[in-house]
Amino acid sequence: MVSSQVLGERLDVTPAQIRKDLSYFGRFGKQGRGYDVLLLLGRLREILGLDRTWRVCLIGVGRLGQAIAEYGGFGPQGFHIVAIFDSDPNLVGRDLSRHQVKHVDDLEAFLRIHHVDIGIVAVPADAAQGVVDRLVGGGIHAILNYAPMLPHVPRNVAVRNIDPVLAMQSMTFHVKNYQTSAK
Amino acid sequence: MVSSQVLGERLDVTPAQIRKDLSYFGRFGKQGRGYDVLLLLGRLREILGLDRTWRVCLIGVGRLGQAIAEYGGFGPQGFHIVAIFDSDPNLVGRDLSRHQVKHVDDLEAFLRIHHVDIGIVAVPADAAQGVVDRLVGGGIHAILNYAPMLPHVPRNVAVRNIDPVLAMQSMTFHVKNYQTSAK
DNA sequence: TGGTGTGAACTTGTTCACAGCA
DNA sequence: TGCTGTGAACAAGTTCACACCA
């Protein structure tokens, strides 16, 4: 058993926050006891969709794209790459981690036939919006974007950006203010 | 010149939001005309600290750490790696992109002598909190964390986490809800 | 008694709407 | 006239505080 108190300490949020958030999805706790860890974990995994597998496609087979294709961390968490695309004729047709690289022009057609949940974009910045548009056009509602740009998508599409430079830049203001004012 | 209207369209936020946010830092616009793009850009770069260079240290020289050390994208944006650390005796002493890898035990001592603004953590999850603690102990106020865990830091330390799996997991709820209710 | 779930109070953040300046 | 900067209105999100249950 774990209380909202302890959960809050671990996550750096207030106990009230924990309780409010959990209550949004149901009543998982028992008064006077707290939350059953295993039960809570199980319910949250269900609610968040972490108990099933997800079909993912990868676009871009440069150095980064290859690293992503060969990265072993997605599979164990239920994310399975089902297709890989690129625009380079020299790469199309090649094999990469058990997938034959398809041409990105066939992306939308592929998405119409095969169900895909999430797209990973690993193409150069100037090609990224085009790829994102194709994913959205193909009915994708979640995109993991490695290109160093912020794509434009309809509000019903979730995007997560992985851009280490942007992440660094988003901390410099904090560092600057800290160093000058020792806040 | 650019108006808050146009800026808002590009960034998917309301014009009022643009004006409020900018007004927090000063009065950059001209009534009836809008904002001078070059002036605004220059002032924002100054305010955000993007006009200077930042000293960065890297901890962890596994596959990921090596890729980060050799990544060419940080330098042009003013982020310069000034030291590299690891705990593996086989790696300590080796050269990696013009730096001799130092032992992580010397991290805090190094930070006391040399000024470093930002730390990049690229060690396994179970070693990450220890490294983060050493960085914080050494006076670092910004951390880019590649380890798949959420580190515990004092409120005055900024952390950005780069974890593709977590990013994927944070979209599954959205996808699930979209697919079932076509919201 | 201990700790949840939740309405109510409060705080933070966003949008509105308009005075005022180029 | 067009668009900023900003107080005021509003909305969203967080914290408080307590009834209630095991």
mmCIF file of C-alpha atoms (C1' of nucleotides) in Angstrom:
data_model
loop_
_atom_site.group_PDB
_atom_site.id
_atom_site.type_symbol
_atom_site.label_atom_id
_atom_site.label_comp_id
_atom_site.label_asym_id
_atom_site.label_seq_id
_atom_site.Cartn_x
_atom_site.Cartn_y
_atom_site.Cartn_z
ATOM 1 C CA MET A 1 0.000 0.000 0.000
ATOM 2 C CA VAL A 2 1.113 3.537 -0.661
ATOM 3 C CA SER A 3 -0.439 6.847 0.428
ATOM 4 C CA SER A 4 -0.865 9.977 -1.671
ATOM 5 C CA GLN A 5 1.603 11.500 0.792
ATOM 6 C CA VAL A 6 4.386 9.085 -0.133
ATOM 7 C CA LEU A 7 3.506 9.104 -3.828
ATOM 8 C CA GLY A 8 3.682 12.893 -3.744
ATOM 9 C CA GLU A 9 7.112 12.894 -2.118
ATOM 10 C CA ARG A 10 8.444 10.541 -4.769
ATOM 11 C CA LEU A 11 7.054 12.590 -7.646
ATOM 12 C CA ASP A 12 7.593 16.058 -6.193
ATOM 13 C CA VAL A 13 3.924 16.963 -6.199
ATOM 14 C CA THR A 14 1.430 17.603 -3.402
ATOM 15 C CA PRO A 15 -0.644 14.733 -2.000
ATOM 16 C CA ALA A 16 -3.797 16.621 -2.958
ATOM 17 C CA GLN A 17 -2.598 16.693 -6.546
ATOM 18 C CA ILE A 18 -2.105 12.940 -6.540
ATOM 19 C CA ARG A 19 -5.586 12.329 -5.171
ATOM 20 C CA LYS A 20 -7.301 14.768 -7.556
ATOM 21 C CA ASP A 21 -5.534 13.334 -10.564
ATOM 22 C CA LEU A 22 -6.279 9.724 -9.683
ATOM 23 C CA SER A 23 -9.897 10.541 -8.826
ATOM 24 C CA TYR A 24 -10.330 11.701 -12.419
ATOM 25 C CA PHE A 25 -10.123 8.087 -13.522
ATOM 26 C CA GLY A 26 -11.843 6.351 -10.652
ATOM 27 C CA ARG A 27 -11.655 5.495 -6.968
ATOM 28 C CA PHE A 28 -8.577 3.378 -6.567
ATOM 29 C CA GLY A 29 -7.779 4.099 -2.950
ATOM 30 C CA LYS A 30 -9.091 2.869 0.361
ATOM 31 C CA GLN A 31 -9.693 5.333 3.173
ATOM 32 C CA GLY A 32 -7.269 4.964 6.014
ATOM 33 C CA ARG A 33 -5.069 2.612 3.958
ATOM 34 C CA GLY A 34 -3.996 4.364 0.782
ATOM 35 C CA TYR A 35 -3.574 2.811 -2.646
ATOM 36 C CA ASP A 36 -2.725 -0.810 -3.382
ATOM 37 C CA VAL A 37 0.457 -0.488 -5.414
ATOM 38 C CA LEU A 38 -0.125 -3.449 -7.712
ATOM 39 C CA LEU A 39 -3.760 -2.608 -8.285
ATOM 40 C CA LEU A 40 -2.956 1.040 -8.995
ATOM 41 C CA LEU A 41 -0.145 0.121 -11.337
ATOM 42 C CA GLY A 42 -2.361 -2.306 -13.209
ATOM 43 C CA ARG A 43 -5.247 0.122 -13.565
ATOM 44 C CA LEU A 44 -2.969 2.940 -14.672
ATOM 45 C CA ARG A 45 -1.286 0.742 -17.254
ATOM 46 C CA GLU A 46 -4.709 -0.125 -18.653
ATOM 47 C CA ILE A 47 -5.905 3.470 -18.633
ATOM 48 C CA LEU A 48 -2.743 4.770 -20.270
ATOM 49 C CA GLY A 49 -2.749 1.959 -22.808
ATOM 50 C CA LEU A 50 0.577 0.555 -21.643
ATOM 51 C CA ASP A 51 -0.857 -2.967 -21.448
ATOM 52 C CA ARG A 52 -1.133 -3.429 -25.180
ATOM 53 C CA THR A 53 1.205 -3.197 -28.160
ATOM 54 C CA TRP A 54 1.391 -0.309 -30.593
ATOM 55 C CA ARG A 55 2.230 -0.335 -34.276
ATOM 56 C CA VAL A 56 4.813 2.233 -35.235
ATOM 57 C CA CYS A 57 6.276 3.346 -38.551
ATOM 58 C CA LEU A 58 9.625 5.074 -38.986
ATOM 59 C CA ILE A 59 10.358 7.652 -41.665
ATOM 60 C CA GLY A 60 13.988 8.497 -42.344
ATOM 61 C CA VAL A 61 16.905 6.098 -42.513
ATOM 62 C CA GLY A 62 19.859 8.427 -42.011
ATOM 63 C CA ARG A 63 22.246 7.872 -39.124
ATOM 64 C CA LEU A 64 19.546 8.784 -36.630
ATOM 65 C CA GLY A 65 16.851 6.716 -38.320
ATOM 66 C CA GLN A 66 19.121 3.677 -38.382
ATOM 67 C CA ALA A 67 19.909 4.092 -34.709
ATOM 68 C CA ILE A 68 16.187 4.272 -33.945
ATOM 69 C CA ALA A 69 15.443 1.190 -36.067
ATOM 70 C CA GLU A 70 18.090 -0.781 -34.218
ATOM 71 C CA TYR A 71 17.305 0.617 -30.769
ATOM 72 C CA GLY A 72 16.173 -2.191 -28.516
ATOM 73 C CA GLY A 73 14.242 -0.067 -26.036
ATOM 74 C CA PHE A 74 10.925 0.265 -27.835
ATOM 75 C CA GLY A 75 9.975 -3.380 -28.237
ATOM 76 C CA PRO A 76 9.922 -4.356 -24.548
ATOM 77 C CA GLN A 77 7.507 -1.473 -23.903
ATOM 78 C CA GLY A 78 5.124 -2.627 -26.601
ATOM 79 C CA PHE A 79 6.137 -0.356 -29.467
ATOM 80 C CA HIS A 80 6.786 -2.356 -32.620
ATOM 81 C CA ILE A 81 8.111 -0.911 -35.840
ATOM 82 C CA VAL A 82 6.036 -2.340 -38.677
ATOM 83 C CA ALA A 83 7.417 -0.343 -41.602
ATOM 84 C CA ILE A 84 10.315 1.935 -42.518
ATOM 85 C CA PHE A 85 10.332 4.656 -45.191
ATOM 86 C CA ASP A 86 12.845 6.975 -46.859
ATOM 87 C CA SER A 87 12.991 9.159 -49.959
ATOM 88 C CA ASP A 88 16.562 8.282 -50.994
ATOM 89 C CA PRO A 89 16.503 5.833 -53.951
ATOM 90 C CA ASN A 90 19.819 4.427 -52.718
ATOM 91 C CA LEU A 91 18.205 3.415 -49.445
ATOM 92 C CA VAL A 92 14.764 2.330 -50.659
ATOM 93 C CA GLY A 93 14.675 -1.435 -51.061
ATOM 94 C CA ARG A 94 17.483 -2.089 -48.594
ATOM 95 C CA ASP A 95 16.906 -4.130 -45.493
ATOM 96 C CA LEU A 96 17.061 -2.567 -42.056
ATOM 97 C CA SER A 97 16.307 -4.570 -38.903
ATOM 98 C CA ARG A 98 14.053 -7.047 -40.721
ATOM 99 C CA HIS A 99 12.231 -4.424 -42.796
ATOM 100 C CA GLN A 100 12.644 -3.539 -46.417
ATOM 101 C CA VAL A 101 12.822 0.252 -46.649
ATOM 102 C CA LYS A 102 9.851 1.600 -48.623
ATOM 103 C CA HIS A 103 9.621 4.863 -50.525
ATOM 104 C CA VAL A 104 8.027 7.685 -48.565
ATOM 105 C CA ASP A 105 5.721 8.356 -51.517
ATOM 106 C CA ASP A 106 4.004 5.092 -50.634
ATOM 107 C CA LEU A 107 3.455 6.165 -47.020
ATOM 108 C CA GLU A 108 -0.166 7.262 -47.265
ATOM 109 C CA ALA A 109 -1.123 4.243 -49.364
ATOM 110 C CA PHE A 110 0.534 1.995 -46.792
ATOM 111 C CA LEU A 111 -1.306 3.694 -43.940
ATOM 112 C CA ARG A 112 -4.642 3.185 -45.693
ATOM 113 C CA ILE A 113 -4.052 -0.565 -45.867
ATOM 114 C CA HIS A 114 -2.153 -1.297 -42.659
ATOM 115 C CA HIS A 115 -3.124 -0.014 -39.272
ATOM 116 C CA VAL A 116 -0.394 2.121 -37.710
ATOM 117 C CA ASP A 117 -0.733 3.949 -34.392
ATOM 118 C CA ILE A 118 2.356 6.152 -34.171
ATOM 119 C CA GLY A 119 4.822 7.677 -36.637
ATOM 120 C CA ILE A 120 8.452 8.457 -35.900
ATOM 121 C CA VAL A 121 9.938 11.253 -37.988
ATOM 122 C CA ALA A 122 13.708 11.140 -38.427
ATOM 123 C CA VAL A 123 14.224 13.169 -41.586
ATOM 124 C CA PRO A 124 16.030 16.503 -42.090
ATOM 125 C CA ALA A 125 14.209 19.591 -40.806
ATOM 126 C CA ASP A 126 13.277 20.848 -44.255
ATOM 127 C CA ALA A 127 11.559 17.563 -45.139
ATOM 128 C CA ALA A 128 9.863 17.026 -41.792
ATOM 129 C CA GLN A 129 6.674 19.056 -42.273
ATOM 130 C CA GLY A 130 5.973 17.211 -45.507
ATOM 131 C CA VAL A 131 6.351 13.863 -43.787
ATOM 132 C CA VAL A 132 4.209 15.004 -40.869
ATOM 133 C CA ASP A 133 1.492 16.102 -43.294
ATOM 134 C CA ARG A 134 1.536 12.676 -44.937
ATOM 135 C CA LEU A 135 1.285 10.938 -41.577
ATOM 136 C CA VAL A 136 -1.645 13.135 -40.580
ATOM 137 C CA GLY A 137 -3.220 12.629 -43.996
ATOM 138 C CA GLY A 138 -2.859 8.894 -43.473
ATOM 139 C CA GLY A 139 -4.824 9.066 -40.240
ATOM 140 C CA ILE A 140 -1.976 8.984 -37.705
ATOM 141 C CA HIS A 141 -2.761 10.697 -34.396
ATOM 142 C CA ALA A 142 0.600 10.514 -32.640
ATOM 143 C CA ILE A 143 4.020 11.577 -33.892
ATOM 144 C CA LEU A 144 7.452 11.336 -32.310
ATOM 145 C CA ASN A 145 9.483 14.014 -34.062
ATOM 146 C CA TYR A 146 13.283 13.956 -34.069
ATOM 147 C CA ALA A 147 13.628 16.732 -36.666
ATOM 148 C CA PRO A 148 14.842 20.045 -35.219
ATOM 149 C CA MET A 149 11.636 21.964 -35.959
ATOM 150 C CA LEU A 150 8.182 22.240 -34.439
ATOM 151 C CA PRO A 151 5.687 20.680 -36.829
ATOM 152 C CA HIS A 152 2.265 22.082 -37.523
ATOM 153 C CA VAL A 153 -0.523 19.575 -36.853
ATOM 154 C CA PRO A 154 -4.276 19.617 -36.234
ATOM 155 C CA ARG A 155 -5.238 19.757 -32.580
ATOM 156 C CA ASN A 156 -6.279 16.103 -32.554
ATOM 157 C CA VAL A 157 -2.736 14.928 -33.294
ATOM 158 C CA ALA A 158 -0.275 14.506 -30.411
ATOM 159 C CA VAL A 159 3.344 15.409 -31.102
ATOM 160 C CA ARG A 160 6.414 14.890 -28.939
ATOM 161 C CA ASN A 161 9.628 16.538 -30.026
ATOM 162 C CA ILE A 162 13.032 15.104 -29.302
ATOM 163 C CA ASP A 163 15.489 17.902 -29.900
ATOM 164 C CA PRO A 164 18.477 18.059 -27.564
ATOM 165 C CA VAL A 165 19.533 21.502 -28.785
ATOM 166 C CA LEU A 166 16.089 22.945 -28.133
ATOM 167 C CA ALA A 167 16.113 21.263 -24.742
ATOM 168 C CA MET A 168 19.439 22.951 -23.951
ATOM 169 C CA GLN A 169 18.210 26.314 -25.200
ATOM 170 C CA SER A 170 15.119 26.020 -23.037
ATOM 171 C CA MET A 171 17.360 25.902 -19.951
ATOM 172 C CA THR A 172 19.696 28.815 -20.654
ATOM 173 C CA PHE A 173 17.241 31.440 -19.404
ATOM 174 C CA HIS A 174 16.987 29.604 -16.113
ATOM 175 C CA VAL A 175 20.762 29.244 -15.780
ATOM 176 C CA LYS A 176 21.327 32.885 -16.669
ATOM 177 C CA ASN A 177 18.836 34.119 -14.110
ATOM 178 C CA TYR A 178 20.182 31.776 -11.530
ATOM 179 C CA GLN A 179 23.751 32.877 -11.996
ATOM 180 C CA THR A 180 23.016 36.611 -11.908
ATOM 181 C CA SER A 181 20.451 36.753 -9.125
ATOM 182 C CA ALA A 182 21.228 33.547 -7.206
ATOM 183 C CA LYS A 183 17.447 33.184 -6.906
ATOM 184 C CA MET B 1 7.634 43.750 -39.377
ATOM 185 C CA VAL B 2 5.342 41.074 -37.976
ATOM 186 C CA SER B 3 2.115 41.371 -35.991
ATOM 187 C CA SER B 4 1.081 39.330 -32.972
ATOM 188 C CA GLN B 5 -1.659 38.039 -35.265
ATOM 189 C CA VAL B 6 0.807 36.492 -37.725
ATOM 190 C CA LEU B 7 3.171 35.325 -35.002
ATOM 191 C CA GLY B 8 0.225 33.627 -33.315
ATOM 192 C CA GLU B 9 -0.798 31.822 -36.483
ATOM 193 C CA ARG B 10 2.713 30.500 -36.968
ATOM 194 C CA LEU B 11 3.018 29.272 -33.405
ATOM 195 C CA ASP B 12 -0.568 28.088 -32.911
ATOM 196 C CA VAL B 13 -1.275 30.485 -30.062
ATOM 197 C CA THR B 14 -3.602 33.475 -29.762
ATOM 198 C CA PRO B 15 -2.335 36.969 -30.620
ATOM 199 C CA ALA B 16 -3.185 38.068 -27.073
ATOM 200 C CA GLN B 17 -0.923 35.361 -25.732
ATOM 201 C CA ILE B 18 1.947 36.569 -27.887
ATOM 202 C CA ARG B 19 1.521 40.154 -26.692
ATOM 203 C CA LYS B 20 1.174 39.223 -23.018
ATOM 204 C CA ASP B 21 4.223 37.002 -23.121
ATOM 205 C CA LEU B 22 6.410 39.554 -24.874
ATOM 206 C CA SER B 23 5.193 42.357 -22.606
ATOM 207 C CA TYR B 24 6.642 40.434 -19.680
ATOM 208 C CA PHE B 25 10.119 41.274 -20.933
ATOM 209 C CA GLY B 26 9.554 44.741 -22.322
ATOM 210 C CA ARG B 27 7.849 46.784 -25.009
ATOM 211 C CA PHE B 28 9.240 45.553 -28.272
ATOM 212 C CA GLY B 29 6.358 46.439 -30.592
ATOM 213 C CA LYS B 30 5.140 49.598 -32.251
ATOM 214 C CA GLN B 31 1.440 50.398 -32.250
ATOM 215 C CA GLY B 32 -0.110 50.113 -35.662
ATOM 216 C CA ARG B 33 2.996 48.435 -37.075
ATOM 217 C CA GLY B 34 3.759 45.311 -35.083
ATOM 218 C CA TYR B 35 7.167 43.938 -34.124
ATOM 219 C CA ASP B 36 10.413 44.503 -36.016
ATOM 220 C CA VAL B 37 11.493 40.944 -36.749
ATOM 221 C CA LEU B 38 15.242 41.510 -36.487
ATOM 222 C CA LEU B 39 14.949 43.640 -33.368
ATOM 223 C CA LEU B 40 12.641 41.122 -31.695
ATOM 224 C CA LEU B 41 14.863 38.225 -32.631
ATOM 225 C CA GLY B 42 17.923 40.011 -31.274
ATOM 226 C CA ARG B 43 16.286 40.987 -28.003
ATOM 227 C CA LEU B 44 14.854 37.513 -27.464
ATOM 228 C CA ARG B 45 18.211 35.904 -28.140
ATOM 229 C CA GLU B 46 19.749 38.177 -25.519
ATOM 230 C CA ILE B 47 16.987 37.552 -22.993
ATOM 231 C CA LEU B 48 17.090 33.799 -23.474
ATOM 232 C CA GLY B 49 20.884 33.753 -23.380
ATOM 233 C CA LEU B 50 21.214 32.410 -26.890
ATOM 234 C CA ASP B 51 23.748 35.113 -27.805
ATOM 235 C CA ARG B 52 26.532 33.665 -25.685
ATOM 236 C CA THR B 53 28.310 30.361 -25.360
ATOM 237 C CA TRP B 54 27.699 27.785 -22.636
ATOM 238 C CA ARG B 55 30.103 25.346 -21.071
ATOM 239 C CA VAL B 56 28.806 21.799 -20.938
ATOM 240 C CA CYS B 57 30.120 18.601 -19.429
ATOM 241 C CA LEU B 58 29.124 15.112 -20.501
ATOM 242 C CA ILE B 59 28.910 12.138 -18.174
ATOM 243 C CA GLY B 60 28.740 8.688 -19.725
ATOM 244 C CA VAL B 61 30.696 7.418 -22.696
ATOM 245 C CA GLY B 62 28.636 4.426 -23.769
ATOM 246 C CA ARG B 63 27.180 4.267 -27.250
ATOM 247 C CA LEU B 64 24.859 7.139 -26.508
ATOM 248 C CA GLY B 65 27.506 9.261 -24.794
ATOM 249 C CA GLN B 66 29.884 8.791 -27.708
ATOM 250 C CA ALA B 67 27.189 9.820 -30.165
ATOM 251 C CA ILE B 68 26.518 12.942 -28.098
ATOM 252 C CA ALA B 69 30.227 13.789 -27.878
ATOM 253 C CA GLU B 70 30.552 13.530 -31.634
ATOM 254 C CA TYR B 71 27.257 15.215 -32.457
ATOM 255 C CA GLY B 72 27.902 18.401 -34.392
ATOM 256 C CA GLY B 73 24.668 20.163 -33.553
ATOM 257 C CA PHE B 74 25.546 21.660 -30.171
ATOM 258 C CA GLY B 75 28.589 23.731 -31.138
ATOM 259 C CA PRO B 76 26.907 26.013 -33.680
ATOM 260 C CA GLN B 77 24.288 26.923 -31.084
ATOM 261 C CA GLY B 78 26.887 27.905 -28.516
ATOM 262 C CA PHE B 79 27.038 24.740 -26.425
ATOM 263 C CA HIS B 80 30.618 23.559 -25.981
ATOM 264 C CA ILE B 81 31.615 20.362 -24.266
ATOM 265 C CA VAL B 82 34.528 21.149 -21.955
ATOM 266 C CA ALA B 83 34.930 17.809 -20.194
ATOM 267 C CA ILE B 84 33.814 14.199 -20.435
ATOM 268 C CA PHE B 85 33.474 11.709 -17.570
ATOM 269 C CA ASP B 86 32.823 8.004 -17.095
ATOM 270 C CA SER B 87 33.175 5.440 -14.338
ATOM 271 C CA ASP B 88 34.532 2.578 -16.459
ATOM 272 C CA PRO B 89 38.324 2.222 -15.905
ATOM 273 C CA ASN B 90 38.629 0.922 -19.473
ATOM 274 C CA LEU B 91 37.259 4.181 -20.820
ATOM 275 C CA VAL B 92 38.825 6.669 -18.394
ATOM 276 C CA GLY B 93 41.946 8.143 -19.954
ATOM 277 C CA ARG B 94 40.889 7.497 -23.526
ATOM 278 C CA ASP B 95 40.418 10.350 -25.958
ATOM 279 C CA LEU B 96 36.998 11.218 -27.280
ATOM 280 C CA SER B 97 36.457 14.187 -29.599
ATOM 281 C CA ARG B 98 39.518 16.079 -28.301
ATOM 282 C CA HIS B 99 38.853 15.327 -24.621
ATOM 283 C CA GLN B 100 40.535 12.858 -22.345
ATOM 284 C CA VAL B 101 37.799 10.990 -20.486
ATOM 285 C CA LYS B 102 38.034 11.698 -16.744
ATOM 286 C CA HIS B 103 36.783 9.544 -13.904
ATOM 287 C CA VAL B 104 33.357 10.509 -12.620
ATOM 288 C CA ASP B 105 34.746 10.511 -9.076
ATOM 289 C CA ASP B 106 36.623 13.662 -10.060
ATOM 290 C CA LEU B 107 33.466 15.380 -11.287
ATOM 291 C CA GLU B 108 32.748 17.534 -8.244
ATOM 292 C CA ALA B 109 36.393 18.543 -7.878
ATOM 293 C CA PHE B 110 36.454 19.495 -11.545
ATOM 294 C CA LEU B 111 33.298 21.572 -11.173
ATOM 295 C CA ARG B 112 34.795 23.449 -8.233
ATOM 296 C CA ILE B 113 37.754 24.549 -10.349
ATOM 297 C CA HIS B 114 36.257 24.980 -13.806
ATOM 298 C CA HIS B 115 33.064 26.829 -14.511
ATOM 299 C CA VAL B 116 30.459 24.600 -16.163
ATOM 300 C CA ASP B 117 26.901 25.696 -16.966
ATOM 301 C CA ILE B 118 25.118 22.529 -18.041
ATOM 302 C CA GLY B 119 25.577 18.794 -17.457
ATOM 303 C CA ILE B 120 24.524 16.073 -19.883
ATOM 304 C CA VAL B 121 23.771 12.725 -18.254
ATOM 305 C CA ALA B 122 24.174 9.686 -20.519
ATOM 306 C CA VAL B 123 24.692 6.872 -18.035
ATOM 307 C CA PRO B 124 22.494 3.830 -17.286
ATOM 308 C CA ALA B 125 19.300 4.518 -15.340
ATOM 309 C CA ASP B 126 20.583 3.009 -12.110
ATOM 310 C CA ALA B 127 23.636 5.277 -12.075
ATOM 311 C CA ALA B 128 21.850 8.447 -13.176
ATOM 312 C CA GLN B 129 20.597 9.758 -9.828
ATOM 313 C CA GLY B 130 24.094 9.514 -8.394
ATOM 314 C CA VAL B 131 25.537 11.494 -11.278
ATOM 315 C CA VAL B 132 22.740 14.059 -11.021
ATOM 316 C CA ASP B 133 23.467 14.466 -7.309
ATOM 317 C CA ARG B 134 27.135 15.081 -8.047
ATOM 318 C CA LEU B 135 26.274 17.674 -10.691
ATOM 319 C CA VAL B 136 23.931 19.442 -8.293
ATOM 320 C CA GLY B 137 26.526 19.196 -5.540
ATOM 321 C CA GLY B 138 29.016 20.765 -7.904
ATOM 322 C CA GLY B 139 26.772 23.757 -8.418
ATOM 323 C CA ILE B 140 25.215 22.871 -11.785
ATOM 324 C CA HIS B 141 21.754 24.362 -12.361
ATOM 325 C CA ALA B 142 20.793 22.746 -15.659
ATOM 326 C CA ILE B 143 20.807 19.077 -16.635
ATOM 327 C CA LEU B 144 20.009 17.360 -19.897
ATOM 328 C CA ASN B 145 19.122 13.820 -18.897
ATOM 329 C CA TYR B 146 19.201 10.958 -21.384
ATOM 330 C CA ALA B 147 18.785 8.240 -18.755
ATOM 331 C CA PRO B 148 15.339 6.600 -18.763
ATOM 332 C CA MET B 149 14.319 7.852 -15.312
ATOM 333 C CA LEU B 150 13.100 11.119 -13.814
ATOM 334 C CA PRO B 151 15.822 12.503 -11.559
ATOM 335 C CA HIS B 152 15.182 14.151 -8.226
ATOM 336 C CA VAL B 153 16.620 17.675 -8.055
ATOM 337 C CA PRO B 154 16.149 20.823 -5.945
ATOM 338 C CA ARG B 155 13.655 23.293 -7.390
ATOM 339 C CA ASN B 156 16.420 25.638 -8.510
ATOM 340 C CA VAL B 157 17.821 23.069 -10.948
ATOM 341 C CA ALA B 158 16.298 22.800 -14.424
ATOM 342 C CA VAL B 159 16.087 19.327 -15.949
ATOM 343 C CA ARG B 160 15.093 18.288 -19.463
ATOM 344 C CA ASN B 161 14.586 14.613 -20.094
ATOM 345 C CA ILE B 162 15.241 12.998 -23.432
ATOM 346 C CA ASP B 163 13.526 9.643 -23.314
ATOM 347 C CA PRO B 164 11.907 8.447 -26.531
ATOM 348 C CA VAL B 165 10.095 5.585 -24.825
ATOM 349 C CA LEU B 166 8.536 7.897 -22.247
ATOM 350 C CA ALA B 167 7.594 10.263 -25.067
ATOM 351 C CA MET B 168 5.839 7.401 -26.856
ATOM 352 C CA GLN B 169 4.089 6.281 -23.685
ATOM 353 C CA SER B 170 2.868 9.819 -23.080
ATOM 354 C CA MET B 171 0.958 9.668 -26.374
ATOM 355 C CA THR B 172 -0.765 6.297 -26.059
ATOM 356 C CA PHE B 173 -3.591 7.651 -23.894
ATOM 357 C CA HIS B 174 -4.348 10.228 -26.547
ATOM 358 C CA VAL B 175 -4.251 7.690 -29.377
ATOM 359 C CA LYS B 176 -6.440 5.269 -27.445
ATOM 360 C CA ASN B 177 -9.076 7.879 -26.706
ATOM 361 C CA TYR B 178 -8.956 9.133 -30.241
ATOM 362 C CA GLN B 179 -9.437 5.708 -31.746
ATOM 363 C CA THR B 180 -12.341 4.695 -29.516
ATOM 364 C CA SER B 181 -14.329 7.929 -29.405
ATOM 365 C CA ALA B 182 -13.090 9.654 -32.595
ATOM 366 C CA LYS B 183 -13.086 12.833 -30.484
ATOM 367 C "C1'" DT C 1 -7.357 6.851 13.561
ATOM 368 C "C1'" DG C 2 -5.461 7.582 8.949
ATOM 369 C "C1'" DG C 3 -6.025 8.662 4.518
ATOM 370 C "C1'" DT C 4 -9.290 8.968 0.507
ATOM 371 C "C1'" DG C 5 -12.437 11.677 -2.493
ATOM 372 C "C1'" DT C 6 -14.283 16.039 -3.330
ATOM 373 C "C1'" DG C 7 -16.634 20.648 -3.102
ATOM 374 C "C1'" DA C 8 -15.065 25.200 -2.151
ATOM 375 C "C1'" DA C 9 -11.409 28.668 -1.944
ATOM 376 C "C1'" DC C 10 -7.700 30.235 -4.017
ATOM 377 C "C1'" DT C 11 -4.082 30.871 -7.458
ATOM 378 C "C1'" DT C 12 -2.321 30.894 -11.902
ATOM 379 C "C1'" DG C 13 -2.755 31.510 -16.575
ATOM 380 C "C1'" DT C 14 -5.487 32.971 -20.776
ATOM 381 C "C1'" DT C 15 -8.511 35.826 -23.350
ATOM 382 C "C1'" DC C 16 -11.034 40.013 -23.917
ATOM 383 C "C1'" DA C 17 -11.504 44.574 -25.035
ATOM 384 C "C1'" DC C 18 -10.034 49.003 -25.365
ATOM 385 C "C1'" DA C 19 -7.087 53.344 -24.476
ATOM 386 C "C1'" DG C 20 -3.460 55.251 -26.742
ATOM 387 C "C1'" DC C 21 0.275 55.791 -29.874
ATOM 388 C "C1'" DA C 22 2.639 55.867 -34.666
ATOM 389 C "C1'" DT D 1 -6.356 53.409 -38.970
ATOM 390 C "C1'" DG D 2 -3.928 49.288 -37.197
ATOM 391 C "C1'" DC D 3 -1.862 47.087 -33.767
ATOM 392 C "C1'" DT D 4 0.455 47.241 -29.233
ATOM 393 C "C1'" DG D 5 0.335 46.941 -24.160
ATOM 394 C "C1'" DT D 6 -2.468 46.158 -20.335
ATOM 395 C "C1'" DG D 7 -6.139 46.135 -16.764
ATOM 396 C "C1'" DA D 8 -10.233 43.538 -16.109
ATOM 397 C "C1'" DA D 9 -13.000 39.356 -16.911
ATOM 398 C "C1'" DC D 10 -12.789 34.783 -17.325
ATOM 399 C "C1'" DA D 11 -11.129 29.953 -17.340
ATOM 400 C "C1'" DA D 12 -8.239 26.356 -15.812
ATOM 401 C "C1'" DG D 13 -5.690 24.226 -12.554
ATOM 402 C "C1'" DT D 14 -4.064 23.630 -7.664
ATOM 403 C "C1'" DT D 15 -4.551 23.499 -2.824
ATOM 404 C "C1'" DC D 16 -7.360 23.406 1.220
ATOM 405 C "C1'" DA D 17 -10.093 21.296 4.465
ATOM 406 C "C1'" DC D 18 -13.245 18.149 5.880
ATOM 407 C "C1'" DA D 19 -17.039 14.489 5.598
ATOM 408 C "C1'" DC D 20 -16.738 9.845 5.465
ATOM 409 C "C1'" DC D 21 -15.182 5.222 5.382
ATOM 410 C "C1'" DA D 22 -12.182 0.984 6.559
#
